[in-house]
Coordinates of C-alpha atoms and ligand atoms in Angstrom, one line a residue:
X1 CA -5.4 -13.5 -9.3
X2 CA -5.1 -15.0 -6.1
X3 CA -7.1 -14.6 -3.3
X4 CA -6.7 -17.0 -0.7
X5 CA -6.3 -16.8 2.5
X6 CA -2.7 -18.0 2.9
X7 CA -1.6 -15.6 0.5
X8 CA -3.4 -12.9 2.8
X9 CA -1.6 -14.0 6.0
X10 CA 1.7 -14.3 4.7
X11 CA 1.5 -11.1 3.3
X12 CA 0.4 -9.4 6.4
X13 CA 3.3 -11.5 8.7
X14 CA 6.0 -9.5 6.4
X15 CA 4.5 -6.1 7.2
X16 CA 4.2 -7.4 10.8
X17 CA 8.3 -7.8 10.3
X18 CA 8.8 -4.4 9.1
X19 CA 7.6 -2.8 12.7
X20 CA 4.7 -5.2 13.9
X21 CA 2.4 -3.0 11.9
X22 CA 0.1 -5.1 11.3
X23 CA -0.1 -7.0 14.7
X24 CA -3.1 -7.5 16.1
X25 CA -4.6 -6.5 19.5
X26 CA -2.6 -6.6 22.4
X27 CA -2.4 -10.4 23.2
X28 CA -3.7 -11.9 20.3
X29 CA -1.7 -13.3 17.4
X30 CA -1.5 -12.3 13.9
X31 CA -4.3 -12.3 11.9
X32 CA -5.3 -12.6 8.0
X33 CA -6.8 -10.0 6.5
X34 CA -10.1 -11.5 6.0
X35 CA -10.3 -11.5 10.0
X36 CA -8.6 -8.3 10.5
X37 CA -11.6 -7.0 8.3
X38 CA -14.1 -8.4 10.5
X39 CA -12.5 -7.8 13.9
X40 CA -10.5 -4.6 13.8
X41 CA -11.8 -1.4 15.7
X42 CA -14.2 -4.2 17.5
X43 CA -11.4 -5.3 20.2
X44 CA -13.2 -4.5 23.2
X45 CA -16.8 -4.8 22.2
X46 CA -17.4 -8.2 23.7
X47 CA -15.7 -6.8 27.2
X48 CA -18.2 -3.9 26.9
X49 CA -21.4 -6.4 26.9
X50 CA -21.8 -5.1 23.3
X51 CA -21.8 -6.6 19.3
X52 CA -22.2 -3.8 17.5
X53 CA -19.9 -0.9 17.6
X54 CA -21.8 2.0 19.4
X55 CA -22.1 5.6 17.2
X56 CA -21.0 8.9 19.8
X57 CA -22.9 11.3 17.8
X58 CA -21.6 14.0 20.8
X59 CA -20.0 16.9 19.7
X60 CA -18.7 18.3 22.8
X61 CA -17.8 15.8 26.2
X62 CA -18.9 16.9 29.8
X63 CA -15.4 17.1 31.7
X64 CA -15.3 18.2 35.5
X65 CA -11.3 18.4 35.0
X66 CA -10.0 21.3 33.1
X67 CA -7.0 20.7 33.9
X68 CA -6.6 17.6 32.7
X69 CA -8.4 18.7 29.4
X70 CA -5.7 21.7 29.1
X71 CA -3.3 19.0 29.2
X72 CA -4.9 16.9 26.3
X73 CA -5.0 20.1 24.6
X74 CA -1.2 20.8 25.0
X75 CA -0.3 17.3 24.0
X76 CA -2.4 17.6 21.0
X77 CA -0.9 20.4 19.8
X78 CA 2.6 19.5 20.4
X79 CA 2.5 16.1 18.0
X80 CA -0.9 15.9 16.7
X81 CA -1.7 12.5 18.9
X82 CA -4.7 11.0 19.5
X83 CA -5.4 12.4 22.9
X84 CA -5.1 10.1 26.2
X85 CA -8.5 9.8 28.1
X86 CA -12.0 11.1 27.5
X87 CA -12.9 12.8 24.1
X88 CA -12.9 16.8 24.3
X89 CA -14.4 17.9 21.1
X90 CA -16.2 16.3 18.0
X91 CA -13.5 18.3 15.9
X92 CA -10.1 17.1 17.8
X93 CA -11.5 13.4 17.6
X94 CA -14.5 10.9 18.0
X95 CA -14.8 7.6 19.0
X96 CA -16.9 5.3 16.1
X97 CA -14.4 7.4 13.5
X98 CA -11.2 6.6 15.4
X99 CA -12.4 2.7 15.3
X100 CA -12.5 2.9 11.3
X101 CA -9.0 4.8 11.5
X102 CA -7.9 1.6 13.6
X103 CA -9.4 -1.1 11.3
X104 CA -8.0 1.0 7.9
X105 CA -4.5 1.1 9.5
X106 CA -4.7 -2.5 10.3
X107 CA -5.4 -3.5 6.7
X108 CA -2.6 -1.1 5.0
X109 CA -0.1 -2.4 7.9
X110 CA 0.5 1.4 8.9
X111 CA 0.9 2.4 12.5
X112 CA -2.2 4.9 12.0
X113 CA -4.5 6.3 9.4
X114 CA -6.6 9.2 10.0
X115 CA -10.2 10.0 8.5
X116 CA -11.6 13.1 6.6
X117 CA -15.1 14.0 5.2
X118 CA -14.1 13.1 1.8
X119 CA -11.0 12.0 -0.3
X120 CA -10.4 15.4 -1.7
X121 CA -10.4 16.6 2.0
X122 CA -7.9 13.8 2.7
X123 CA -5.6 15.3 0.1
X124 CA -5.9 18.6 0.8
X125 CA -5.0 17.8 4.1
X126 CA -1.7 16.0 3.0
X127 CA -0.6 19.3 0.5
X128 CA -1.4 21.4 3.4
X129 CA 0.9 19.6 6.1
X130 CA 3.6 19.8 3.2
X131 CA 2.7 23.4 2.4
X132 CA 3.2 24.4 5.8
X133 CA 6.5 23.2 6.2
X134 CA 7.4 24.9 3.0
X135 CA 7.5 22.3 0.7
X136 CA 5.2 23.4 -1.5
X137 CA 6.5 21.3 -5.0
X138 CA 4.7 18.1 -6.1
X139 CA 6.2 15.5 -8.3
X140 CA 3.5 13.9 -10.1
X141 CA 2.6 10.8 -12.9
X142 CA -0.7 11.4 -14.6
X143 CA -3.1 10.1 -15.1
X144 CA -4.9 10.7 -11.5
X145 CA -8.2 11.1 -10.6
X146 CA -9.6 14.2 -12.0
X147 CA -10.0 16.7 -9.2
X148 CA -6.9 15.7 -7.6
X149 CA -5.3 16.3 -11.0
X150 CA -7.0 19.8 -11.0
X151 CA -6.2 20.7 -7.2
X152 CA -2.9 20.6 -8.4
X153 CA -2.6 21.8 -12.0
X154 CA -4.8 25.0 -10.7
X155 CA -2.7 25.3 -7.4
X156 CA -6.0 25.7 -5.1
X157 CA -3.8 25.2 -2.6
X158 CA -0.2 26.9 -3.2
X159 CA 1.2 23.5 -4.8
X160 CA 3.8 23.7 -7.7
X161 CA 3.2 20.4 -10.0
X162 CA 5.9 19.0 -11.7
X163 CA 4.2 16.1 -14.4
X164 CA 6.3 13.2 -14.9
X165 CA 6.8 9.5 -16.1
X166 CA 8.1 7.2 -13.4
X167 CA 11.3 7.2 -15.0
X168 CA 11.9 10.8 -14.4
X169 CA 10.5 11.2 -10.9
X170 CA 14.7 11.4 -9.4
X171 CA 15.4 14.1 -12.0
X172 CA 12.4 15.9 -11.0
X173 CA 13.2 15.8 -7.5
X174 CA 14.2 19.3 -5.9
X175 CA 14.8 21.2 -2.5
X176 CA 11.7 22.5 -1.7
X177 CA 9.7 19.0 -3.2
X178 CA 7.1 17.8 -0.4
X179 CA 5.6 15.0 -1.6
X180 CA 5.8 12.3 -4.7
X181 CA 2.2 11.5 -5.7
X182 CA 1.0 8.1 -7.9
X183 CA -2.3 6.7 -8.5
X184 CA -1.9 2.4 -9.4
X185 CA -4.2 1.0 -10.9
X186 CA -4.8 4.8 -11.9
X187 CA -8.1 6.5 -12.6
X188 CA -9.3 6.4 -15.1
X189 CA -7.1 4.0 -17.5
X190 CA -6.4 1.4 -15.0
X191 CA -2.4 1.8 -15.6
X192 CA -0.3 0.1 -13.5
X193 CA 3.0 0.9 -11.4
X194 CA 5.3 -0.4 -10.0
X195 CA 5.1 1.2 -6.6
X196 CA 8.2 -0.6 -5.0
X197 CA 10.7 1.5 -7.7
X198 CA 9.0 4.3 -7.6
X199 CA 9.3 4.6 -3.8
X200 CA 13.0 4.0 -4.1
X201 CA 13.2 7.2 -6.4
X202 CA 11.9 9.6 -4.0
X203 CA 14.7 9.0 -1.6
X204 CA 13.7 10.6 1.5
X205 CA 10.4 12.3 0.0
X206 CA 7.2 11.1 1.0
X207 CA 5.9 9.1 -2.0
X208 CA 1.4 9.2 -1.7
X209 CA -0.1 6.1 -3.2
X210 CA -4.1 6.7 -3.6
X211 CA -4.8 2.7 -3.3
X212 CA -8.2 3.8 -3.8
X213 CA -8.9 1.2 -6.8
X214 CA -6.8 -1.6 -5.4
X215 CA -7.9 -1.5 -1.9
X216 CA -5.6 -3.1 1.0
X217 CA -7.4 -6.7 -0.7
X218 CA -5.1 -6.3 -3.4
X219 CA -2.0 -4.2 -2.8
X220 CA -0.6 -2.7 0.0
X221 CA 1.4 0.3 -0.8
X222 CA 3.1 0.9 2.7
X223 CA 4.7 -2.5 2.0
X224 CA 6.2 -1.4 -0.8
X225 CA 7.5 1.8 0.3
X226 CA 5.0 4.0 0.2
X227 CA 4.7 6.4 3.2
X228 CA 1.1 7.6 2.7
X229 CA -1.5 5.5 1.3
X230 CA -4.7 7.2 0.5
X231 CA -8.6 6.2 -0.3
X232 CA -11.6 7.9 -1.2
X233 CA -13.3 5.8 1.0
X234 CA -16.4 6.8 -0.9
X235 CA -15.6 4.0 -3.3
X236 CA -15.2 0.2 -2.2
X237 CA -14.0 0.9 1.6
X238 CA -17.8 2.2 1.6
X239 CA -19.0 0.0 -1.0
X240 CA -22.5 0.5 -1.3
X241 CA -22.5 4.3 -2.5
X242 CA -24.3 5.9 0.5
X243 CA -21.2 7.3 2.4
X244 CA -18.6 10.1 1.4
X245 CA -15.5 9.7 3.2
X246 CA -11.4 10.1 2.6
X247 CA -8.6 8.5 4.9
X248 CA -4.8 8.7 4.8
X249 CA -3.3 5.7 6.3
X250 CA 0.7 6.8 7.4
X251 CA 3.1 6.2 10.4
X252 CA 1.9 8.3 13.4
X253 CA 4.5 10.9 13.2
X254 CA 2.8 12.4 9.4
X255 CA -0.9 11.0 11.1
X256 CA -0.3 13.7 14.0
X257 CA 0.4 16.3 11.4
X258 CA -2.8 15.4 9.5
X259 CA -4.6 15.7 12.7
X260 CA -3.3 18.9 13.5
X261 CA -4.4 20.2 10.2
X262 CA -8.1 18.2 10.2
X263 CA -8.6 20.2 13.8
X264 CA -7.8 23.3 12.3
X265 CA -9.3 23.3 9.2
X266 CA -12.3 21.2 9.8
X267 CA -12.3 18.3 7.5
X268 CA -14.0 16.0 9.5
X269 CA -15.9 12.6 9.2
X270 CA -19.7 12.7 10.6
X271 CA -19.7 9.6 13.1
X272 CA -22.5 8.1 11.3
X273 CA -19.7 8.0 8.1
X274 CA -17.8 6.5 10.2
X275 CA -20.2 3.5 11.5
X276 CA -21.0 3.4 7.6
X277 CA -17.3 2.6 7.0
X278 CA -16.6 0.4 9.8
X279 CA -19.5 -1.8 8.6
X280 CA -18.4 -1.4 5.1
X281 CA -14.6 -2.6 5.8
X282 CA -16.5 -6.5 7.4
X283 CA -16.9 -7.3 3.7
X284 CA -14.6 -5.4 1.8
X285 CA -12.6 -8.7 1.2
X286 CA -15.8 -10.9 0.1
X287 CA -17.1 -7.7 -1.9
X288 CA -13.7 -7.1 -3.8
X289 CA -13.2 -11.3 -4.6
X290 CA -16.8 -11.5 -5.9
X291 CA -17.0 -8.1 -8.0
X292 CA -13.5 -8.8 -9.6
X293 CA -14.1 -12.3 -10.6
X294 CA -16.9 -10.8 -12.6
X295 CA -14.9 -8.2 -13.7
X296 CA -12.0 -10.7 -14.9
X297 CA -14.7 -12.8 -17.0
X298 CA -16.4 -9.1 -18.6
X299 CA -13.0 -8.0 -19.3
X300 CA -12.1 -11.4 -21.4
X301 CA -15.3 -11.2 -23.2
X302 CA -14.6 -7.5 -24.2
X303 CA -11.7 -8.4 -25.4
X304 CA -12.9 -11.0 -27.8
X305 CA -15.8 -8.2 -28.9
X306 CA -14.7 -6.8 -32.2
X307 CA -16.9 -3.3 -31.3
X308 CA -14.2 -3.2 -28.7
X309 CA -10.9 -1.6 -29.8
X310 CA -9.0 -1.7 -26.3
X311 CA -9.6 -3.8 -23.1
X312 CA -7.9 -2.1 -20.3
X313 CA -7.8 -4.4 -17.1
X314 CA -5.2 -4.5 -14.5
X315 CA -2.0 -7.2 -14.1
X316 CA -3.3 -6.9 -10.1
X317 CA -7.2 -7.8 -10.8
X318 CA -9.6 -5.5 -9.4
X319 CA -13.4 -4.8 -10.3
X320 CA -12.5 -1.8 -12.8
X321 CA -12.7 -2.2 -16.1
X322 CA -11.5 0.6 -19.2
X323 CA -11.8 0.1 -23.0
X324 CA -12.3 2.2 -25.9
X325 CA -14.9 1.2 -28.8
X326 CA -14.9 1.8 -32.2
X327 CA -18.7 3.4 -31.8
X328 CA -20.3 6.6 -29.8
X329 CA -19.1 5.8 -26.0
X330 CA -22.7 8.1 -25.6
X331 CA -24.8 5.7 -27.2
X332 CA -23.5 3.0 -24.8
X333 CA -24.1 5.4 -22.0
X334 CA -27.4 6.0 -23.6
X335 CA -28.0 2.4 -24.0
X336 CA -27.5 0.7 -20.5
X337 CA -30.2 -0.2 -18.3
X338 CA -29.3 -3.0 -15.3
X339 CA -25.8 -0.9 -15.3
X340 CA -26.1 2.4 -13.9
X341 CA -24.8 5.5 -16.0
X342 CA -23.1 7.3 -13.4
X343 CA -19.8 8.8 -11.9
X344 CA -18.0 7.3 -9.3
X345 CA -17.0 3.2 -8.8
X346 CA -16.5 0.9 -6.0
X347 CA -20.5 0.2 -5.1
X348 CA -22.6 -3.1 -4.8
X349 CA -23.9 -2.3 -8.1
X350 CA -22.0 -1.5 -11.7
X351 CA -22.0 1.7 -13.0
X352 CA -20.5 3.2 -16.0
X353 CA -19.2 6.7 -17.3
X354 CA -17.6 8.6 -19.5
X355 CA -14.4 9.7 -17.8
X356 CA -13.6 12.6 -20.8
X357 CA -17.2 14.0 -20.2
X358 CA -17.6 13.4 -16.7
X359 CA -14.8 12.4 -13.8
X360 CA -12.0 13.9 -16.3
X361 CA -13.8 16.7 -17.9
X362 CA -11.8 19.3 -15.7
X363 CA -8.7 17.9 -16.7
X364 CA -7.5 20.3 -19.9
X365 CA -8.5 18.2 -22.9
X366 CA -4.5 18.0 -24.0
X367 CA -3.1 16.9 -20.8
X368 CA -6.5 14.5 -20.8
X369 CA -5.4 12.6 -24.1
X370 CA -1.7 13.0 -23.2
X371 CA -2.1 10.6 -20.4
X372 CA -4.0 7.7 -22.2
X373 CA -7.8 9.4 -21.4
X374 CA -9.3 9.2 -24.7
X375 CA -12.3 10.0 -26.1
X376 CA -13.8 6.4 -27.1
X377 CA -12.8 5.6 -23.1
X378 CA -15.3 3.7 -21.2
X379 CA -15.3 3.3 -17.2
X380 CA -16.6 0.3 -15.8
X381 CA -17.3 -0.3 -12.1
X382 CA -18.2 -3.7 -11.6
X383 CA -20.4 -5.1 -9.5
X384 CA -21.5 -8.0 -7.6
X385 CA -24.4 -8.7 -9.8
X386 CA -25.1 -11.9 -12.1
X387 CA -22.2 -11.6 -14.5
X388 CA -24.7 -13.1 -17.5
X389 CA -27.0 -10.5 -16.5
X390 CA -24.3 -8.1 -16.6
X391 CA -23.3 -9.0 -20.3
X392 CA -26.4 -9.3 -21.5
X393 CA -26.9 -5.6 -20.9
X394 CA -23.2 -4.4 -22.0
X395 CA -23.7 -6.3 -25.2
X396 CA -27.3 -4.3 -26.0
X397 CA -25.9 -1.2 -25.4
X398 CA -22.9 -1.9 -27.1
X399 CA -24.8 -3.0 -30.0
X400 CA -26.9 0.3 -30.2
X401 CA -23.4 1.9 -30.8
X402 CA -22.8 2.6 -34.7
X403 CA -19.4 2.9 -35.8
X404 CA -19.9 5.6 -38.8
X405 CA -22.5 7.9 -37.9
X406 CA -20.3 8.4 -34.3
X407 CA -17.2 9.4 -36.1
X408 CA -18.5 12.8 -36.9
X409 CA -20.0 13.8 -33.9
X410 CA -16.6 13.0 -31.8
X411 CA -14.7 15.0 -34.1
X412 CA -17.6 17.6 -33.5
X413 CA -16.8 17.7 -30.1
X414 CA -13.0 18.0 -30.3
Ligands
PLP1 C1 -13.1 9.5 -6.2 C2 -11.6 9.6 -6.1 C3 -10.9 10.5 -5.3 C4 -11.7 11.7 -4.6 O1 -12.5 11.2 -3.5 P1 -13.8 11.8 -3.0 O2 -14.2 10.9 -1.9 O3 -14.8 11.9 -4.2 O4 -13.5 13.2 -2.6 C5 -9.5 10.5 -5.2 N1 -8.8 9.5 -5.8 C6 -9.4 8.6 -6.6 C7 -8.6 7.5 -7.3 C8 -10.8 8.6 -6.7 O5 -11.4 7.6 -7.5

């Protein structure tokens, strides 16, 4: 793993070379992304007399020009851009979100990214855009989170789901296909992908990259092909587990279409989400170094653990964690208690679950083990705690796992 800064910069001058993407404000030179974090969406506070980005909690904005607004509205619904001049209506578009959509953009090196009320809204939004155009076929690779599996196993939405490898995502490929859609490091068994080839195999098909466990600290899809990068922002672009939030980060043409469809369906981020975010994006770099140097160092000593049969722990880094045990994965969920026993990742604080009883439940138990989920499967959010504290409390509930007595209840359950 390496985090430094140079690294950072000269990462961010390439995507700067593929369009100036990643160029900062109008008159200022490139930055790293450990300033981009800090500054982005913030531009003109300082010419505004102001530190702290202000939150528009207005839902409606007083206008004594109507005809200008009808001309806004026209524009808006021709390509879905952000419209010129005062806002008209909290659902077309608001201020504090539109600075988190500018900062997000800025650290995926896409042109735009825009914001939704959660990261299942942020997808249904994509499938929608496609849907409406008639491409209503998904390529898939499992595994992927568990509701975005299900949104498209169950077809909530009109999607066809083909399931693939990576190898077989050109054969898969057809007419009415609308969108190519990957998870690396995946949810829940951290596998990795290699997003750069799997871009080249969708040919002119958008390939979605949720980037949700890597965050923009550690990979940058659009970089490497991909045309949509998405987040449940609820996890580390958050980071403290007090905001629920999704956000598509794309070139503006697919960011008008999202738009369009966030106006008309309703999707949208409270303002207040959007401060949350904003604020939460000033540390993400500092928050994602410190948890996954934790993470590396409880990942080594699981491995060494001989009540651990399998240490799952990305190539890329990162503050997730998977491994199976020889013991009752309940017990251990039983047995925490600095670690929090509880869905969801990407907080201040570690938490642990179950993915086959809780995040991957709704996933059919076949396809569930068919895709590496299995039953002795541990998730493990780390975070920025003492890592000795940290161990001290894996290893007593790990400890209050017997191997025998387990076996039988497991098979119970199957
Ligand atoms: C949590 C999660 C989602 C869904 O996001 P919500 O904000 O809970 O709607 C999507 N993808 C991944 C990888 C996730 O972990």
């Amino acid at each position: 793993m390496d985090f430094g800064s140079t690294d950072v910069r000269d990462t961010c001058d390439d995507a700067a070379e593929n369009g100036g993407r990643a160029a900062g404000a109008v008159g200022t030179r490139l930055r790293a992304l450990a300033t981009e974090a800090v500054h982005a969406g913030r531009d003109d506070l300082a010419r505004q007399g102001l530190h702290a980005p202000p939150i528009d909690l207005s839902t409606t904005y007083p206008s004594y020009d109507s005809r200008g607004e009808a001309a806004r509205i026209d524009a808006f619904a021709t390509d879905g851009a952000d419209p010129d001049g005062p806002p008209v209506y909290g659902r077309l578009g608001n201020p504090t979100v539109a600075r988190f959509e500018t900062a997000l953009a800025r650290l995926e090196g896409t042109q735009s990214a825009v914001a939704f009320a959660s990261g299942m809204a942020a997808l249904s939004a994509v499938l929608l855009v496609r849907n409406a155009m008639g491409l209503r076929h998904v390529v898939a690779v499992r595994p992927l989170y568990g509701c975005s599996d299900h949104l498209l196993t169950a077809g909530l939405l009109g999607s066809e789901v083909t399931w693939v490898d990576p190898a077989g995502i050109t054969d898969a490929l057809r007419p009415d296909t609308g969108l190519v859609l990957v998870e690396s490091p995946a949810n829940p068994t951290l596998a990795e992908l290699d997003l750069r080839a799997i871009a080249h195999s969708c040919g002119t098909v958008p390939l979605l990259a949720d980037n949700t466990f890597a965050t923009p600290v550690l990979q940058r899809p659009a970089e490497l092909g991909a045309r949509l990068v998405l987040h449940s922002a609820t996890k580390y672009l958050g980071g403290h587990g007090d905001v629920m939030a999704g956000v598509v980060a794309c070139d503006e043409e697919f960011a008008g279409r999202l738009r369009q469809v966030r106006f008309a369906t309703g999707g949208v981020l409270h303002p207040l989400a959007g401060y949350l975010l904003l604020r939460g994006l000033s540390t993400l770099p500092v928050r994602v170094r410190a948890a996954s140097a934790n993470a590396a160092e409880l990942a080594r000593r699981l491995r060494a653990d001989p009540r651990v049969a399998r240490v799952h722990y990305p190539r890329l880094g990162g503050a997730m964690i998977a491994f199976e045990i020889h013991g009752d994965p309940h017990e251990v969920i039983a047995g925490v208690r600095l670690v929090t026993p509880a869905v969801s990742l990407g907080s201040v604080d570690t938490l642990i679950q179950h993915p086959a009883s809780i995040s991957h439940r709704i996933v059919d138990a076949e396809d569930r083990r068919g895709s590496g989920v299995s039953d002795r499967l541990l998730r493990l959010s780390v975070g920025l705690e003492d890592v000795e504290d940290l161990w001290r409390d894996l290893d007593e509930a790990l400890g209050s796992a017997p191997g025998d007595s387990s076996e039988r209840e497991l098979a119970a359950e199957r």
